[in-house]
Amino acid sequence: LAGAVGAFTQSVQQARMLAGREPDSGSWQGQLATGELWLGLAYWQQGRLDDAVDHFRLALAAAERANVLAPGDIDALGLRSSAHNNIAQVLERRGDLPAARREYETVLELQQQLQRQDPDNPDWQAEVGFAHNTLGKLDLRLGRLDSARQHYARDLELKRALVAADPAHRLW
């Protein structure tokens, strides 16, 4: 993993340089966000949660810049969702469940935006279901049983619709 951190660090440094040369390029901001996410994941795998969350936050900032430069860009929205999800997982692992829940709520909102932008894409619908399931699990841990039931019910409803529409889809 040490090699991965080094490689991702070099990639991020290059992306920062390129994004700095063309600060109005949503594409370079997206590349920077992607690199920061991968670097954060490498740190996570090493158990370096502080470094991981720092890079997830840097990824989020770059993805948000990309989203401003290219409003409605599906890739930028997806990067934002990934960054929030990774931040939430670190917060959850650290035991800060209320903060993790806020991040997971943002993930759900972003996944719903992606679903609205591309309603025929079953992957986005599945991701919305997954976000509901994640919130349901966390709500159980927080003792928010009514909310957990609602999230689980919505997840199940989406999964049933997806399976009915395409029983052989690769996601299920």
PDB file of C-alpha atoms in Angstrom:
ATOM      1  CA  LEU A   1       0.000   0.000   0.000  1.00  0.00           C
ATOM      2  CA  ALA A   2       2.900   2.364   0.554  1.00  0.00           C
ATOM      3  CA  GLY A   3       3.556   2.180  -3.192  1.00  0.00           C
ATOM      4  CA  ALA A   4      -0.058   3.056  -3.886  1.00  0.00           C
ATOM      5  CA  VAL A   5       0.122   6.133  -1.674  1.00  0.00           C
ATOM      6  CA  GLY A   6       3.252   7.263  -3.496  1.00  0.00           C
ATOM      7  CA  ALA A   7       1.720   6.708  -6.913  1.00  0.00           C
ATOM      8  CA  PHE A   8      -1.531   8.434  -5.996  1.00  0.00           C
ATOM      9  CA  THR A   9       0.380  11.314  -4.418  1.00  0.00           C
ATOM     10  CA  GLN A  10       2.261  11.849  -7.684  1.00  0.00           C
ATOM     11  CA  SER A  11      -0.977  11.638  -9.643  1.00  0.00           C
ATOM     12  CA  VAL A  12      -2.633  14.203  -7.373  1.00  0.00           C
ATOM     13  CA  GLN A  13       0.352  16.539  -7.638  1.00  0.00           C
ATOM     14  CA  GLN A  14       0.127  16.384 -11.427  1.00  0.00           C
ATOM     15  CA  ALA A  15      -3.622  16.942 -11.363  1.00  0.00           C
ATOM     16  CA  ARG A  16      -3.184  19.945  -9.048  1.00  0.00           C
ATOM     17  CA  MET A  17      -0.639  21.429 -11.423  1.00  0.00           C
ATOM     18  CA  LEU A  18      -2.896  20.929 -14.444  1.00  0.00           C
ATOM     19  CA  ALA A  19      -5.978  22.212 -12.605  1.00  0.00           C
ATOM     20  CA  GLY A  20      -3.939  25.233 -11.524  1.00  0.00           C
ATOM     21  CA  ARG A  21      -2.967  25.954 -15.134  1.00  0.00           C
ATOM     22  CA  GLU A  22      -6.570  25.741 -16.264  1.00  0.00           C
ATOM     23  CA  PRO A  23      -8.674  26.667 -13.226  1.00  0.00           C
ATOM     24  CA  ASP A  24     -11.810  26.984 -15.360  1.00  0.00           C
ATOM     25  CA  SER A  25     -11.600  23.401 -16.571  1.00  0.00           C
ATOM     26  CA  GLY A  26     -14.232  21.221 -14.993  1.00  0.00           C
ATOM     27  CA  SER A  27     -12.452  18.240 -16.491  1.00  0.00           C
ATOM     28  CA  TRP A  28      -9.197  18.946 -14.634  1.00  0.00           C
ATOM     29  CA  GLN A  29     -11.098  19.586 -11.420  1.00  0.00           C
ATOM     30  CA  GLY A  30     -12.803  16.226 -11.908  1.00  0.00           C
ATOM     31  CA  GLN A  31      -9.438  14.534 -12.473  1.00  0.00           C
ATOM     32  CA  LEU A  32      -8.127  16.159  -9.306  1.00  0.00           C
ATOM     33  CA  ALA A  33     -11.192  14.985  -7.354  1.00  0.00           C
ATOM     34  CA  THR A  34     -10.696  11.444  -8.635  1.00  0.00           C
ATOM     35  CA  GLY A  35      -7.045  11.429  -7.626  1.00  0.00           C
ATOM     36  CA  GLU A  36      -7.822  12.792  -4.172  1.00  0.00           C
ATOM     37  CA  LEU A  37     -10.467  10.095  -3.685  1.00  0.00           C
ATOM     38  CA  TRP A  38      -8.021   7.329  -4.616  1.00  0.00           C
ATOM     39  CA  LEU A  39      -5.331   8.795  -2.371  1.00  0.00           C
ATOM     40  CA  GLY A  40      -7.833   8.987   0.483  1.00  0.00           C
ATOM     41  CA  LEU A  41      -8.786   5.355  -0.067  1.00  0.00           C
ATOM     42  CA  ALA A  42      -5.128   4.315   0.006  1.00  0.00           C
ATOM     43  CA  TYR A  43      -4.674   6.112   3.319  1.00  0.00           C
ATOM     44  CA  TRP A  44      -7.870   4.500   4.614  1.00  0.00           C
ATOM     45  CA  GLN A  45      -6.476   1.071   3.797  1.00  0.00           C
ATOM     46  CA  GLN A  46      -3.405   1.933   5.857  1.00  0.00           C
ATOM     47  CA  GLY A  47      -5.617   2.929   8.783  1.00  0.00           C
ATOM     48  CA  ARG A  48      -4.616   6.582   8.442  1.00  0.00           C
ATOM     49  CA  LEU A  49      -8.127   7.960   8.849  1.00  0.00           C
ATOM     50  CA  ASP A  50      -7.110  11.589   9.424  1.00  0.00           C
ATOM     51  CA  ASP A  51      -5.160  11.624   6.159  1.00  0.00           C
ATOM     52  CA  ALA A  52      -7.986   9.769   4.408  1.00  0.00           C
ATOM     53  CA  VAL A  53     -10.678  12.219   5.451  1.00  0.00           C
ATOM     54  CA  ASP A  54      -8.432  15.176   4.550  1.00  0.00           C
ATOM     55  CA  HIS A  55      -8.131  13.856   1.003  1.00  0.00           C
ATOM     56  CA  PHE A  56     -11.828  13.020   0.811  1.00  0.00           C
ATOM     57  CA  ARG A  57     -12.545  16.649   1.718  1.00  0.00           C
ATOM     58  CA  LEU A  58     -10.065  17.850  -0.924  1.00  0.00           C
ATOM     59  CA  ALA A  59     -11.811  15.564  -3.422  1.00  0.00           C
ATOM     60  CA  LEU A  60     -15.150  17.048  -2.426  1.00  0.00           C
ATOM     61  CA  ALA A  61     -13.868  20.599  -2.928  1.00  0.00           C
ATOM     62  CA  ALA A  62     -12.504  19.758  -6.389  1.00  0.00           C
ATOM     63  CA  ALA A  63     -15.717  17.929  -7.347  1.00  0.00           C
ATOM     64  CA  GLU A  64     -17.785  20.906  -6.210  1.00  0.00           C
ATOM     65  CA  ARG A  65     -15.598  23.219  -8.342  1.00  0.00           C
ATOM     66  CA  ALA A  66     -16.067  20.848 -11.285  1.00  0.00           C
ATOM     67  CA  ASN A  67     -19.819  20.915 -10.683  1.00  0.00           C
ATOM     68  CA  VAL A  68     -19.864  24.735 -10.651  1.00  0.00           C
ATOM     69  CA  LEU A  69     -17.853  24.826 -13.892  1.00  0.00           C
ATOM     70  CA  ALA A  70     -20.079  22.216 -15.511  1.00  0.00           C
ATOM     71  CA  PRO A  71     -23.496  22.392 -13.821  1.00  0.00           C
ATOM     72  CA  GLY A  72     -25.414  19.159 -14.037  1.00  0.00           C
ATOM     73  CA  ASP A  73     -22.354  17.148 -15.055  1.00  0.00           C
ATOM     74  CA  ILE A  74     -23.093  13.570 -14.028  1.00  0.00           C
ATOM     75  CA  ASP A  75     -19.450  12.732 -13.355  1.00  0.00           C
ATOM     76  CA  ALA A  76     -19.008  15.730 -11.038  1.00  0.00           C
ATOM     77  CA  LEU A  77     -22.198  14.825  -9.161  1.00  0.00           C
ATOM     78  CA  GLY A  78     -20.988  11.239  -8.839  1.00  0.00           C
ATOM     79  CA  LEU A  79     -17.623  12.407  -7.489  1.00  0.00           C
ATOM     80  CA  ARG A  80     -19.369  14.612  -4.948  1.00  0.00           C
ATOM     81  CA  SER A  81     -21.499  11.674  -3.864  1.00  0.00           C
ATOM     82  CA  SER A  82     -18.443   9.418  -3.527  1.00  0.00           C
ATOM     83  CA  ALA A  83     -16.571  12.005  -1.469  1.00  0.00           C
ATOM     84  CA  HIS A  84     -19.516  12.518   0.889  1.00  0.00           C
ATOM     85  CA  ASN A  85     -19.968   8.756   1.198  1.00  0.00           C
ATOM     86  CA  ASN A  86     -16.310   8.211   2.055  1.00  0.00           C
ATOM     87  CA  ILE A  87     -16.356  11.032   4.604  1.00  0.00           C
ATOM     88  CA  ALA A  88     -19.481   9.493   6.141  1.00  0.00           C
ATOM     89  CA  GLN A  89     -17.821   6.097   6.422  1.00  0.00           C
ATOM     90  CA  VAL A  90     -14.832   7.579   8.264  1.00  0.00           C
ATOM     91  CA  LEU A  91     -17.141   9.502  10.596  1.00  0.00           C
ATOM     92  CA  GLU A  92     -19.195   6.371  11.222  1.00  0.00           C
ATOM     93  CA  ARG A  93     -16.080   4.343  11.932  1.00  0.00           C
ATOM     94  CA  ARG A  94     -14.977   6.997  14.427  1.00  0.00           C
ATOM     95  CA  GLY A  95     -18.363   6.794  16.142  1.00  0.00           C
ATOM     96  CA  ASP A  96     -19.657  10.230  15.102  1.00  0.00           C
ATOM     97  CA  LEU A  97     -22.982   8.835  13.933  1.00  0.00           C
ATOM     98  CA  PRO A  98     -24.915  12.137  13.747  1.00  0.00           C
ATOM     99  CA  ALA A  99     -22.247  13.692  11.493  1.00  0.00           C
ATOM    100  CA  ALA A 100     -22.081  10.499   9.424  1.00  0.00           C
ATOM    101  CA  ARG A 101     -25.844  10.593   9.016  1.00  0.00           C
ATOM    102  CA  ARG A 102     -25.720  14.161   7.673  1.00  0.00           C
ATOM    103  CA  GLU A 103     -23.142  13.072   5.104  1.00  0.00           C
ATOM    104  CA  TYR A 104     -25.225  10.034   4.116  1.00  0.00           C
ATOM    105  CA  GLU A 105     -28.280  12.293   3.704  1.00  0.00           C
ATOM    106  CA  THR A 106     -26.246  14.378   1.268  1.00  0.00           C
ATOM    107  CA  VAL A 107     -25.270  11.197  -0.579  1.00  0.00           C
ATOM    108  CA  LEU A 108     -28.954  10.339  -0.927  1.00  0.00           C
ATOM    109  CA  GLU A 109     -29.778  13.829  -2.228  1.00  0.00           C
ATOM    110  CA  LEU A 110     -26.974  13.659  -4.802  1.00  0.00           C
ATOM    111  CA  GLN A 111     -27.988  10.161  -5.901  1.00  0.00           C
ATOM    112  CA  GLN A 112     -31.566  11.383  -6.330  1.00  0.00           C
ATOM    113  CA  GLN A 113     -30.256  14.250  -8.488  1.00  0.00           C
ATOM    114  CA  LEU A 114     -28.386  11.746 -10.641  1.00  0.00           C
ATOM    115  CA  GLN A 115     -31.511   9.610 -10.905  1.00  0.00           C
ATOM    116  CA  ARG A 116     -33.582  12.627 -12.002  1.00  0.00           C
ATOM    117  CA  GLN A 117     -31.012  13.589 -14.624  1.00  0.00           C
ATOM    118  CA  ASP A 118     -30.858  10.095 -16.088  1.00  0.00           C
ATOM    119  CA  PRO A 119     -34.126   8.398 -15.065  1.00  0.00           C
ATOM    120  CA  ASP A 120     -33.713   5.462 -17.437  1.00  0.00           C
ATOM    121  CA  ASN A 121     -30.385   4.426 -15.921  1.00  0.00           C
ATOM    122  CA  PRO A 122     -31.014   1.570 -13.478  1.00  0.00           C
ATOM    123  CA  ASP A 123     -27.603   2.080 -11.875  1.00  0.00           C
ATOM    124  CA  TRP A 124     -28.697   5.440 -10.440  1.00  0.00           C
ATOM    125  CA  GLN A 125     -31.930   3.935  -9.187  1.00  0.00           C
ATOM    126  CA  ALA A 126     -29.973   1.157  -7.493  1.00  0.00           C
ATOM    127  CA  GLU A 127     -27.651   3.744  -5.910  1.00  0.00           C
ATOM    128  CA  VAL A 128     -30.648   5.615  -4.501  1.00  0.00           C
ATOM    129  CA  GLY A 129     -31.831   2.337  -2.976  1.00  0.00           C
ATOM    130  CA  PHE A 130     -28.378   1.668  -1.572  1.00  0.00           C
ATOM    131  CA  ALA A 131     -28.318   5.166  -0.008  1.00  0.00           C
ATOM    132  CA  HIS A 132     -31.703   4.479   1.613  1.00  0.00           C
ATOM    133  CA  ASN A 133     -30.393   1.153   2.909  1.00  0.00           C
ATOM    134  CA  THR A 134     -27.297   2.804   4.371  1.00  0.00           C
ATOM    135  CA  LEU A 135     -29.411   5.424   6.131  1.00  0.00           C
ATOM    136  CA  GLY A 136     -31.711   2.672   7.407  1.00  0.00           C
ATOM    137  CA  LYS A 137     -28.780   0.809   8.954  1.00  0.00           C
ATOM    138  CA  LEU A 138     -27.438   3.949  10.576  1.00  0.00           C
ATOM    139  CA  ASP A 139     -30.875   4.950  11.840  1.00  0.00           C
ATOM    140  CA  LEU A 140     -31.178   1.545  13.521  1.00  0.00           C
ATOM    141  CA  ARG A 141     -27.911   2.210  15.333  1.00  0.00           C
ATOM    142  CA  LEU A 142     -29.191   5.643  16.341  1.00  0.00           C
ATOM    143  CA  GLY A 143     -32.481   4.216  17.617  1.00  0.00           C
ATOM    144  CA  ARG A 144     -34.486   6.068  14.949  1.00  0.00           C
ATOM    145  CA  LEU A 145     -36.719   3.095  14.183  1.00  0.00           C
ATOM    146  CA  ASP A 146     -39.451   4.880  12.221  1.00  0.00           C
ATOM    147  CA  SER A 147     -36.896   6.511   9.966  1.00  0.00           C
ATOM    148  CA  ALA A 148     -35.040   3.204   9.542  1.00  0.00           C
ATOM    149  CA  ARG A 149     -38.296   1.486   8.499  1.00  0.00           C
ATOM    150  CA  GLN A 150     -39.012   4.228   5.961  1.00  0.00           C
ATOM    151  CA  HIS A 151     -35.551   3.978   4.417  1.00  0.00           C
ATOM    152  CA  TYR A 152     -35.673   0.183   4.279  1.00  0.00           C
ATOM    153  CA  ALA A 153     -39.147   0.294   2.736  1.00  0.00           C
ATOM    154  CA  ARG A 154     -38.008   2.744   0.058  1.00  0.00           C
ATOM    155  CA  ASP A 155     -34.953   0.599  -0.692  1.00  0.00           C
ATOM    156  CA  LEU A 156     -37.126  -2.510  -1.027  1.00  0.00           C
ATOM    157  CA  GLU A 157     -39.615  -0.666  -3.246  1.00  0.00           C
ATOM    158  CA  LEU A 158     -36.819   0.457  -5.586  1.00  0.00           C
ATOM    159  CA  LYS A 159     -35.248  -3.009  -5.701  1.00  0.00           C
ATOM    160  CA  ARG A 160     -38.563  -4.658  -6.534  1.00  0.00           C
ATOM    161  CA  ALA A 161     -39.175  -2.175  -9.350  1.00  0.00           C
ATOM    162  CA  LEU A 162     -35.677  -2.696 -10.727  1.00  0.00           C
ATOM    163  CA  VAL A 163     -35.948  -6.486 -10.661  1.00  0.00           C
ATOM    164  CA  ALA A 164     -39.397  -6.363 -12.277  1.00  0.00           C
ATOM    165  CA  ALA A 165     -38.095  -4.114 -15.047  1.00  0.00           C
ATOM    166  CA  ASP A 166     -34.980  -6.187 -15.775  1.00  0.00           C
ATOM    167  CA  PRO A 167     -34.664  -9.488 -13.878  1.00  0.00           C
ATOM    168  CA  ALA A 168     -31.283 -10.274 -15.481  1.00  0.00           C
ATOM    169  CA  HIS A 169     -29.544  -6.934 -14.801  1.00  0.00           C
ATOM    170  CA  ARG A 170     -25.925  -7.245 -13.631  1.00  0.00           C
ATOM    171  CA  LEU A 171     -26.561  -5.464 -10.312  1.00  0.00           C
ATOM    172  CA  TRP A 172     -28.854  -8.134  -8.904  1.00  0.00           C
TER     173      TRP A 172
END
